[in-house]
């Protein structure tokens, strides 16, 4: 809210503002951890290996689950708890938070998505208060996490006449 309060009604965000939005990005990352946009991906084993007692031969296709990685209590204590502070400082160890993939297959749109998310959050926060119309709406997987009724909300302007 600090940046929103520092801006005039028609004043736009600039790159310096975006760089200061660390807590907002931590919140967005925690949302992406709990509800990743991609549920997983197939990878090909590049060598024979053993995983949890199972022999995986080179060439096999392996399905990797984003959700099981993001909700692993070894890397994210109390994995179902919403806690943006997980992303403070250097954040999670590499390859434990992967909503945009990782390594050479990292999504090239990560920084664009970050910019879009932060600008959207800024404008929603600056212009509106909101209330969920279905407080305990069921979440379904089809194939990604989706609110069963579309997440209807009421938006209330911060401005009395707006």
Coordinates of C-alpha atoms in Angstrom, one line a residue:
X1 CA 0.0 0.0 0.0
X2 CA 3.0 2.3 0.5
X3 CA 3.7 2.7 -3.2
X4 CA -0.1 3.1 -3.9
X5 CA -0.3 5.9 -1.4
X6 CA 2.8 7.7 -2.8
X7 CA 1.2 7.9 -6.3
X8 CA -1.2 10.5 -7.6
X9 CA -4.6 9.4 -9.1
X10 CA -3.3 9.2 -12.6
X11 CA 0.4 8.7 -11.9
X12 CA 1.8 5.5 -13.4
X13 CA 4.2 3.0 -11.8
X14 CA 7.8 3.1 -12.9
X15 CA 10.5 0.5 -12.8
X16 CA 11.8 1.8 -9.4
X17 CA 8.4 1.2 -7.9
X18 CA 8.3 -2.3 -9.2
X19 CA 11.7 -3.1 -7.7
X20 CA 10.4 -2.0 -4.3
X21 CA 7.4 -4.3 -4.4
X22 CA 9.2 -7.2 -2.6
X23 CA 6.4 -8.1 -0.2
X24 CA 3.8 -8.0 -3.0
X25 CA 6.1 -10.4 -5.0
X26 CA 6.4 -12.6 -1.9
X27 CA 2.6 -12.8 -1.7
X28 CA 2.4 -13.7 -5.4
X29 CA 5.0 -16.4 -5.0
X30 CA 3.2 -17.9 -2.1
X31 CA 0.0 -18.0 -4.2
X32 CA 2.0 -19.7 -7.0
X33 CA 3.4 -22.2 -4.6
X34 CA 0.0 -23.2 -3.3
X35 CA -1.7 -23.1 -6.7
X36 CA 0.9 -23.4 -9.4
X37 CA -0.1 -22.6 -12.9
X38 CA 1.4 -25.9 -14.2
X39 CA 0.7 -29.1 -12.4
X40 CA 3.8 -30.9 -13.6
X41 CA 5.7 -32.0 -16.6
X42 CA 7.2 -35.1 -18.3
X43 CA 11.0 -35.5 -18.4
X44 CA 13.2 -38.2 -19.9
X45 CA 15.7 -40.0 -17.6
X46 CA 19.1 -39.3 -19.0
X47 CA 20.7 -42.2 -17.1
X48 CA 19.7 -45.2 -15.1
X49 CA 19.0 -44.5 -11.4
X50 CA 17.1 -45.7 -8.4
X51 CA 14.4 -43.7 -6.7
X52 CA 12.7 -44.8 -3.5
X53 CA 13.8 -48.4 -4.3
X54 CA 12.5 -48.3 -7.8
X55 CA 14.9 -48.8 -10.7
X56 CA 14.3 -46.1 -13.4
X57 CA 16.1 -47.0 -16.7
X58 CA 17.6 -44.4 -19.0
X59 CA 15.0 -43.2 -21.6
X60 CA 11.9 -43.6 -19.5
X61 CA 9.5 -40.7 -19.3
X62 CA 9.0 -39.5 -15.7
X63 CA 6.2 -37.3 -14.6
X64 CA 7.3 -34.6 -12.1
X65 CA 4.6 -32.9 -10.0
X66 CA 4.9 -29.2 -9.2
X67 CA 2.4 -29.6 -6.3
X68 CA 4.3 -32.4 -4.6
X69 CA 7.4 -30.3 -4.8
X70 CA 5.8 -27.1 -3.6
X71 CA 4.0 -28.8 -0.7
X72 CA 7.0 -30.9 0.5
X73 CA 7.3 -30.2 4.3
X74 CA 11.1 -30.9 4.0
X75 CA 11.4 -27.6 2.0
X76 CA 8.2 -25.8 3.1
X77 CA 7.3 -26.3 6.8
X78 CA 3.5 -26.3 7.3
X79 CA 3.1 -26.5 3.6
X80 CA -0.7 -25.8 3.6
X81 CA -0.2 -22.5 5.5
X82 CA -0.1 -19.3 3.6
X83 CA 3.2 -17.7 4.5
X84 CA 4.8 -15.1 2.2
X85 CA 7.8 -14.8 4.5
X86 CA 9.1 -18.1 3.0
X87 CA 10.3 -15.9 0.1
X88 CA 12.2 -13.3 2.2
X89 CA 16.0 -13.1 1.7
X90 CA 17.3 -15.7 -0.7
X91 CA 14.0 -17.6 -0.5
X92 CA 13.6 -21.4 -1.0
X93 CA 16.5 -23.5 -2.1
X94 CA 16.8 -23.9 -5.9
X95 CA 14.4 -26.3 -7.7
X96 CA 12.0 -26.4 -4.7
X97 CA 9.8 -23.5 -6.0
X98 CA 9.3 -24.0 -9.7
X99 CA 6.0 -22.4 -11.0
X100 CA 8.0 -21.2 -14.0
X101 CA 10.2 -24.2 -14.3
X102 CA 13.9 -24.1 -13.6
X103 CA 17.3 -24.4 -15.1
X104 CA 17.6 -24.3 -18.9
X105 CA 13.9 -24.9 -19.2
X106 CA 12.9 -21.8 -17.2
X107 CA 10.0 -20.0 -18.7
X108 CA 11.3 -17.0 -20.7
X109 CA 8.2 -15.1 -19.7
X110 CA 9.0 -15.1 -15.9
X111 CA 10.0 -11.5 -15.7
X112 CA 7.1 -10.4 -17.9
X113 CA 4.7 -12.4 -15.7
X114 CA 6.3 -10.8 -12.6
X115 CA 5.7 -7.3 -14.0
X116 CA 2.1 -8.1 -15.0
X117 CA 1.3 -9.6 -11.6
X118 CA 2.7 -6.7 -9.7
X119 CA 1.1 -4.1 -11.8
X120 CA -2.3 -5.9 -11.5
X121 CA -1.9 -6.2 -7.7
X122 CA -1.0 -2.5 -7.4
X123 CA -4.1 -1.4 -9.3
X124 CA -6.5 -3.7 -7.6
X125 CA -5.1 -2.7 -4.2
X126 CA -5.1 1.0 -5.0
X127 CA -8.6 1.2 -6.5
X128 CA -10.7 -1.4 -4.8
X129 CA -11.6 -3.3 -1.7
X130 CA -13.1 -6.7 -2.5
X131 CA -15.1 -9.4 -0.9
X132 CA -15.5 -13.0 -2.0
X133 CA -19.2 -13.8 -2.6
X134 CA -18.7 -17.5 -1.8
X135 CA -16.4 -17.5 1.2
X136 CA -15.6 -21.3 1.3
X137 CA -15.8 -22.0 -2.4
X138 CA -14.7 -25.5 -3.4
X139 CA -11.6 -25.8 -5.5
X140 CA -11.5 -28.4 -8.2
X141 CA -8.7 -29.8 -10.3
X142 CA -9.5 -29.7 -14.0
X143 CA -6.5 -30.1 -14.8
X144 CA -5.4 -27.0 -12.8
X145 CA -6.8 -25.7 -9.6
X146 CA -10.0 -23.8 -10.4
X147 CA -12.6 -22.3 -8.2
X148 CA -15.8 -24.4 -8.7
X149 CA -18.0 -21.3 -9.2
X150 CA -15.5 -19.0 -10.9
X151 CA -14.5 -17.0 -7.7
X152 CA -17.2 -14.3 -7.9
X153 CA -16.2 -11.2 -5.9
X154 CA -17.7 -7.8 -5.2
X155 CA -15.4 -4.9 -5.9
X156 CA -15.9 -1.7 -3.9
X157 CA -14.2 1.5 -4.9
X158 CA -11.9 3.2 -2.4
X159 CA -13.3 6.4 -3.7
X160 CA -16.7 7.4 -2.3
X161 CA -18.0 8.6 -5.7
X162 CA -16.3 5.9 -7.8

